[in-house]
Amino acid sequence: MKFWKTFDIEVIKFKEGQHEIDFEIDDKFFQNFEDNEILNKGKLTVRVIMEKGANVIELTFLIKGEVELTCDRSLEVFDHPLDITEKMIYKYGSEEREIDENVCMITRDTPSINVAQLIYEFILLALPAKKIHPDYRNDLDDDEDFATEGGFIYFDQEEDENEEKENQEDENISKPVDPRWEQLLKLKNKEQS
């Protein structure tokens, strides 16, 4: 319980204007999240710039540091640098609820906003889809048929279709054509003309 309290921003105590709140993230931070299988260690600093207005509170998160990851290819542990900037907006309303992923509604008498879960999610979202040790990043992938961008695999459909046509043409050349099929193809081509 004490852990969660350290990440409370007591918004009710702040006057309108800009304020900065700093947090330190270490290994203990990641141990407080049950579903955490990816991250166990890291050392980051979080600066939250809070812009408090009459009807809205805007939080800008500046997260810098390193987290320890395990390489997907070699299973070696390595430090991955992070430099994250994210925003969260809190609007005053009649009830507390999430409007969308970056906007929440809070009441005017909400005493504090806990940012631990937000920080954790921002860090998780900034991790690469493929965790590759820096020593292996320049190695070519074994599978050259796939082009990856941002962790997604894209197939070049046009290239696949061209290869398929070439293969069919090669098959047609190497196999003797049955004269009956040849006549049918000629009829078909005449109808299309």
mmCIF file of C-alpha atoms in Angstrom:
data_model
loop_
_atom_site.group_PDB
_atom_site.id
_atom_site.type_symbol
_atom_site.label_atom_id
_atom_site.label_comp_id
_atom_site.label_asym_id
_atom_site.label_seq_id
_atom_site.Cartn_x
_atom_site.Cartn_y
_atom_site.Cartn_z
ATOM 1 C CA MET A 1 0.000 0.000 0.000
ATOM 2 C CA LYS A 2 2.860 2.360 0.809
ATOM 3 C CA PHE A 3 4.291 1.779 -2.676
ATOM 4 C CA TRP A 4 1.121 2.992 -4.424
ATOM 5 C CA LYS A 5 0.896 6.093 -2.190
ATOM 6 C CA THR A 6 4.355 7.247 -3.328
ATOM 7 C CA PHE A 7 2.934 7.684 -6.852
ATOM 8 C CA ASP A 8 -0.014 9.854 -5.797
ATOM 9 C CA ILE A 9 -0.147 13.401 -7.153
ATOM 10 C CA GLU A 10 -2.318 15.335 -4.714
ATOM 11 C CA VAL A 11 -3.976 17.544 -7.320
ATOM 12 C CA ILE A 12 -6.334 19.159 -4.821
ATOM 13 C CA LYS A 13 -3.365 20.849 -3.073
ATOM 14 C CA PHE A 14 -1.949 22.465 -6.220
ATOM 15 C CA LYS A 15 -2.994 25.899 -7.450
ATOM 16 C CA GLU A 16 -3.633 26.617 -11.111
ATOM 17 C CA GLY A 17 -0.466 26.797 -13.186
ATOM 18 C CA GLN A 18 2.495 24.587 -14.052
ATOM 19 C CA HIS A 19 4.087 22.210 -11.537
ATOM 20 C CA GLU A 20 6.792 19.530 -11.798
ATOM 21 C CA ILE A 21 6.770 16.264 -9.867
ATOM 22 C CA ASP A 22 9.661 13.783 -10.037
ATOM 23 C CA PHE A 23 9.618 10.025 -9.410
ATOM 24 C CA GLU A 24 12.425 7.469 -9.328
ATOM 25 C CA ILE A 25 11.772 4.031 -10.831
ATOM 26 C CA ASP A 26 13.881 1.044 -9.775
ATOM 27 C CA ASP A 27 13.591 -2.752 -9.586
ATOM 28 C CA LYS A 28 11.096 -2.548 -6.684
ATOM 29 C CA PHE A 29 8.673 -0.642 -8.914
ATOM 30 C CA PHE A 30 8.332 -3.529 -11.399
ATOM 31 C CA GLN A 31 7.862 -6.114 -8.626
ATOM 32 C CA ASN A 32 4.567 -4.469 -7.643
ATOM 33 C CA PHE A 33 2.834 -5.465 -10.876
ATOM 34 C CA GLU A 34 1.512 -9.029 -10.840
ATOM 35 C CA ASP A 35 1.148 -9.531 -14.584
ATOM 36 C CA ASN A 36 4.725 -8.485 -15.195
ATOM 37 C CA GLU A 37 6.662 -11.187 -17.042
ATOM 38 C CA ILE A 38 8.714 -8.941 -19.310
ATOM 39 C CA LEU A 39 10.219 -6.393 -16.942
ATOM 40 C CA ASN A 40 11.918 -7.070 -13.638
ATOM 41 C CA LYS A 41 14.687 -4.528 -13.512
ATOM 42 C CA GLY A 42 15.236 -0.972 -14.569
ATOM 43 C CA LYS A 43 16.398 2.437 -13.483
ATOM 44 C CA LEU A 44 14.405 5.377 -14.779
ATOM 45 C CA THR A 45 13.503 8.910 -13.809
ATOM 46 C CA VAL A 46 10.033 10.250 -14.391
ATOM 47 C CA ARG A 47 9.258 13.952 -14.519
ATOM 48 C CA VAL A 48 5.565 14.789 -14.596
ATOM 49 C CA ILE A 49 4.803 18.304 -15.765
ATOM 50 C CA MET A 50 1.356 19.177 -14.514
ATOM 51 C CA GLU A 51 -0.543 22.046 -16.107
ATOM 52 C CA LYS A 52 -3.515 22.696 -13.847
ATOM 53 C CA GLY A 53 -6.313 24.803 -15.294
ATOM 54 C CA ALA A 54 -9.796 25.770 -14.164
ATOM 55 C CA ASN A 55 -11.484 22.808 -15.934
ATOM 56 C CA VAL A 56 -8.670 20.482 -16.898
ATOM 57 C CA ILE A 57 -5.395 19.004 -15.639
ATOM 58 C CA GLU A 58 -2.842 18.045 -18.278
ATOM 59 C CA LEU A 59 -0.015 15.716 -17.275
ATOM 60 C CA THR A 60 3.053 15.329 -19.486
ATOM 61 C CA PHE A 61 5.233 12.350 -18.609
ATOM 62 C CA LEU A 62 8.940 12.499 -19.452
ATOM 63 C CA ILE A 63 10.454 9.080 -18.755
ATOM 64 C CA LYS A 64 14.184 8.425 -19.251
ATOM 65 C CA GLY A 65 16.463 5.577 -18.292
ATOM 66 C CA GLU A 66 17.127 1.924 -18.964
ATOM 67 C CA VAL A 67 15.276 -1.332 -18.458
ATOM 68 C CA GLU A 68 16.717 -4.816 -18.443
ATOM 69 C CA LEU A 69 15.392 -7.059 -21.219
ATOM 70 C CA THR A 70 16.098 -10.605 -22.355
ATOM 71 C CA CYS A 71 17.064 -11.052 -26.002
ATOM 72 C CA ASP A 72 14.496 -13.048 -27.994
ATOM 73 C CA ARG A 73 17.248 -14.567 -30.110
ATOM 74 C CA SER A 74 20.128 -15.331 -27.730
ATOM 75 C CA LEU A 75 18.367 -15.143 -24.325
ATOM 76 C CA GLU A 76 21.147 -12.807 -23.151
ATOM 77 C CA VAL A 77 20.183 -10.020 -20.770
ATOM 78 C CA PHE A 78 20.848 -6.451 -21.917
ATOM 79 C CA ASP A 79 19.997 -2.869 -20.952
ATOM 80 C CA HIS A 80 17.574 -1.129 -23.285
ATOM 81 C CA PRO A 81 17.464 2.694 -23.206
ATOM 82 C CA LEU A 82 14.081 4.439 -23.045
ATOM 83 C CA ASP A 83 13.158 8.053 -23.705
ATOM 84 C CA ILE A 84 9.380 8.437 -23.529
ATOM 85 C CA THR A 85 7.053 11.431 -23.711
ATOM 86 C CA GLU A 86 3.351 10.812 -23.090
ATOM 87 C CA LYS A 87 0.337 12.952 -22.174
ATOM 88 C CA MET A 88 -2.718 12.351 -20.045
ATOM 89 C CA ILE A 89 -5.630 14.749 -19.646
ATOM 90 C CA TYR A 90 -8.012 14.864 -16.691
ATOM 91 C CA LYS A 91 -11.228 16.833 -17.177
ATOM 92 C CA TYR A 92 -13.502 17.843 -14.336
ATOM 93 C CA GLY A 93 -16.946 16.296 -14.505
ATOM 94 C CA SER A 94 -19.750 14.734 -12.487
ATOM 95 C CA GLU A 95 -18.123 11.297 -12.055
ATOM 96 C CA GLU A 96 -14.797 9.496 -12.268
ATOM 97 C CA ARG A 97 -14.464 7.526 -15.505
ATOM 98 C CA GLU A 98 -12.176 6.923 -18.462
ATOM 99 C CA ILE A 99 -13.250 8.757 -21.628
ATOM 100 C CA ASP A 100 -10.533 7.301 -23.855
ATOM 101 C CA GLU A 101 -6.960 6.064 -23.448
ATOM 102 C CA ASN A 102 -5.563 9.589 -22.940
ATOM 103 C CA VAL A 103 -8.514 11.372 -21.328
ATOM 104 C CA CYS A 104 -10.159 10.704 -17.965
ATOM 105 C CA MET A 105 -12.902 12.480 -16.094
ATOM 106 C CA ILE A 106 -12.470 13.274 -12.396
ATOM 107 C CA THR A 107 -14.633 15.167 -9.928
ATOM 108 C CA ARG A 108 -13.580 18.530 -8.473
ATOM 109 C CA ASP A 109 -13.147 16.952 -5.059
ATOM 110 C CA THR A 110 -10.822 14.149 -6.276
ATOM 111 C CA PRO A 111 -7.910 14.475 -3.824
ATOM 112 C CA SER A 112 -5.198 12.724 -5.813
ATOM 113 C CA ILE A 113 -4.301 10.944 -9.033
ATOM 114 C CA ASN A 114 -2.170 7.809 -8.821
ATOM 115 C CA VAL A 115 0.221 7.597 -11.783
ATOM 116 C CA ALA A 116 2.009 4.278 -11.042
ATOM 117 C CA GLN A 117 -0.122 2.216 -13.462
ATOM 118 C CA LEU A 118 0.192 4.892 -16.166
ATOM 119 C CA ILE A 119 3.976 4.987 -15.869
ATOM 120 C CA TYR A 120 4.126 1.196 -16.010
ATOM 121 C CA GLU A 121 1.927 1.072 -19.130
ATOM 122 C CA PHE A 122 3.910 3.832 -20.868
ATOM 123 C CA ILE A 123 7.124 1.869 -20.253
ATOM 124 C CA LEU A 124 5.582 -1.392 -21.538
ATOM 125 C CA LEU A 125 4.241 0.297 -24.673
ATOM 126 C CA ALA A 126 7.674 1.766 -25.438
ATOM 127 C CA LEU A 127 9.378 -1.641 -25.459
ATOM 128 C CA PRO A 128 10.278 -3.056 -28.876
ATOM 129 C CA ALA A 129 8.175 -5.929 -30.192
ATOM 130 C CA LYS A 130 11.379 -7.833 -30.981
ATOM 131 C CA LYS A 131 13.849 -7.657 -28.125
ATOM 132 C CA ILE A 132 17.232 -8.121 -29.793
ATOM 133 C CA HIS A 133 20.556 -7.750 -27.976
ATOM 134 C CA PRO A 134 22.611 -4.850 -29.455
ATOM 135 C CA ASP A 135 25.349 -7.326 -30.509
ATOM 136 C CA TYR A 136 22.878 -9.128 -32.800
ATOM 137 C CA ARG A 137 20.904 -6.211 -34.248
ATOM 138 C CA ASN A 138 23.071 -5.965 -37.367
ATOM 139 C CA ASP A 139 22.799 -9.676 -38.182
ATOM 140 C CA LEU A 140 20.582 -10.436 -41.159
ATOM 141 C CA ASP A 141 17.407 -12.339 -40.458
ATOM 142 C CA ASP A 142 17.414 -15.943 -41.604
ATOM 143 C CA ASP A 143 14.115 -15.354 -43.349
ATOM 144 C CA GLU A 144 14.671 -12.887 -46.168
ATOM 145 C CA ASP A 145 11.129 -13.345 -47.473
ATOM 146 C CA PHE A 146 9.830 -11.196 -44.624
ATOM 147 C CA ALA A 147 10.365 -7.465 -44.271
ATOM 148 C CA THR A 148 9.856 -6.137 -40.762
ATOM 149 C CA GLU A 149 9.010 -2.601 -39.781
ATOM 150 C CA GLY A 150 8.314 -1.687 -36.188
ATOM 151 C CA GLY A 151 7.920 -5.320 -35.187
ATOM 152 C CA PHE A 152 5.302 -6.124 -37.821
ATOM 153 C CA ILE A 153 5.805 -8.629 -40.633
ATOM 154 C CA TYR A 154 4.780 -7.592 -44.102
ATOM 155 C CA PHE A 155 4.441 -9.902 -47.082
ATOM 156 C CA ASP A 156 5.146 -8.583 -50.542
ATOM 157 C CA GLN A 157 2.045 -9.998 -52.237
ATOM 158 C CA GLU A 158 2.980 -8.676 -55.672
ATOM 159 C CA GLU A 159 6.354 -10.409 -55.480
ATOM 160 C CA ASP A 160 4.656 -13.675 -54.456
ATOM 161 C CA GLU A 161 2.201 -13.445 -57.381
ATOM 162 C CA ASN A 162 5.044 -12.785 -59.864
ATOM 163 C CA GLU A 163 6.935 -15.823 -58.561
ATOM 164 C CA GLU A 164 3.797 -17.922 -58.878
ATOM 165 C CA LYS A 165 3.286 -16.850 -62.531
ATOM 166 C CA GLU A 166 6.924 -17.611 -63.347
ATOM 167 C CA ASN A 167 6.593 -21.046 -61.770
ATOM 168 C CA GLN A 168 3.453 -21.748 -63.830
ATOM 169 C CA GLU A 169 5.174 -20.606 -67.018
ATOM 170 C CA ASP A 170 8.155 -22.842 -66.219
ATOM 171 C CA GLU A 171 5.800 -25.784 -65.678
ATOM 172 C CA ASN A 172 4.057 -25.098 -69.004
ATOM 173 C CA ILE A 173 7.353 -25.047 -70.869
ATOM 174 C CA SER A 174 8.696 -28.222 -69.307
ATOM 175 C CA LYS A 175 5.516 -30.298 -69.711
ATOM 176 C CA PRO A 176 4.257 -31.373 -73.117
ATOM 177 C CA VAL A 177 0.785 -29.908 -73.669
ATOM 178 C CA ASP A 178 -2.038 -32.338 -74.399
ATOM 179 C CA PRO A 179 -3.416 -31.374 -77.868
ATOM 180 C CA ARG A 180 -6.980 -31.418 -76.534
ATOM 181 C CA TRP A 181 -6.130 -28.814 -73.875
ATOM 182 C CA GLU A 182 -4.310 -26.779 -76.473
ATOM 183 C CA GLN A 183 -7.453 -26.666 -78.641
ATOM 184 C CA LEU A 184 -9.591 -25.686 -75.637
ATOM 185 C CA LEU A 185 -7.175 -22.862 -74.759
ATOM 186 C CA LYS A 186 -7.336 -21.563 -78.326
ATOM 187 C CA LEU A 187 -11.162 -21.559 -78.182
ATOM 188 C CA LYS A 188 -11.098 -19.773 -74.864
ATOM 189 C CA ASN A 189 -8.697 -17.126 -76.184
ATOM 190 C CA LYS A 190 -10.914 -16.568 -79.282
ATOM 191 C CA GLU A 191 -13.972 -15.976 -77.059
ATOM 192 C CA GLN A 192 -12.084 -13.430 -74.977
ATOM 193 C CA SER A 193 -10.904 -11.521 -78.079
#
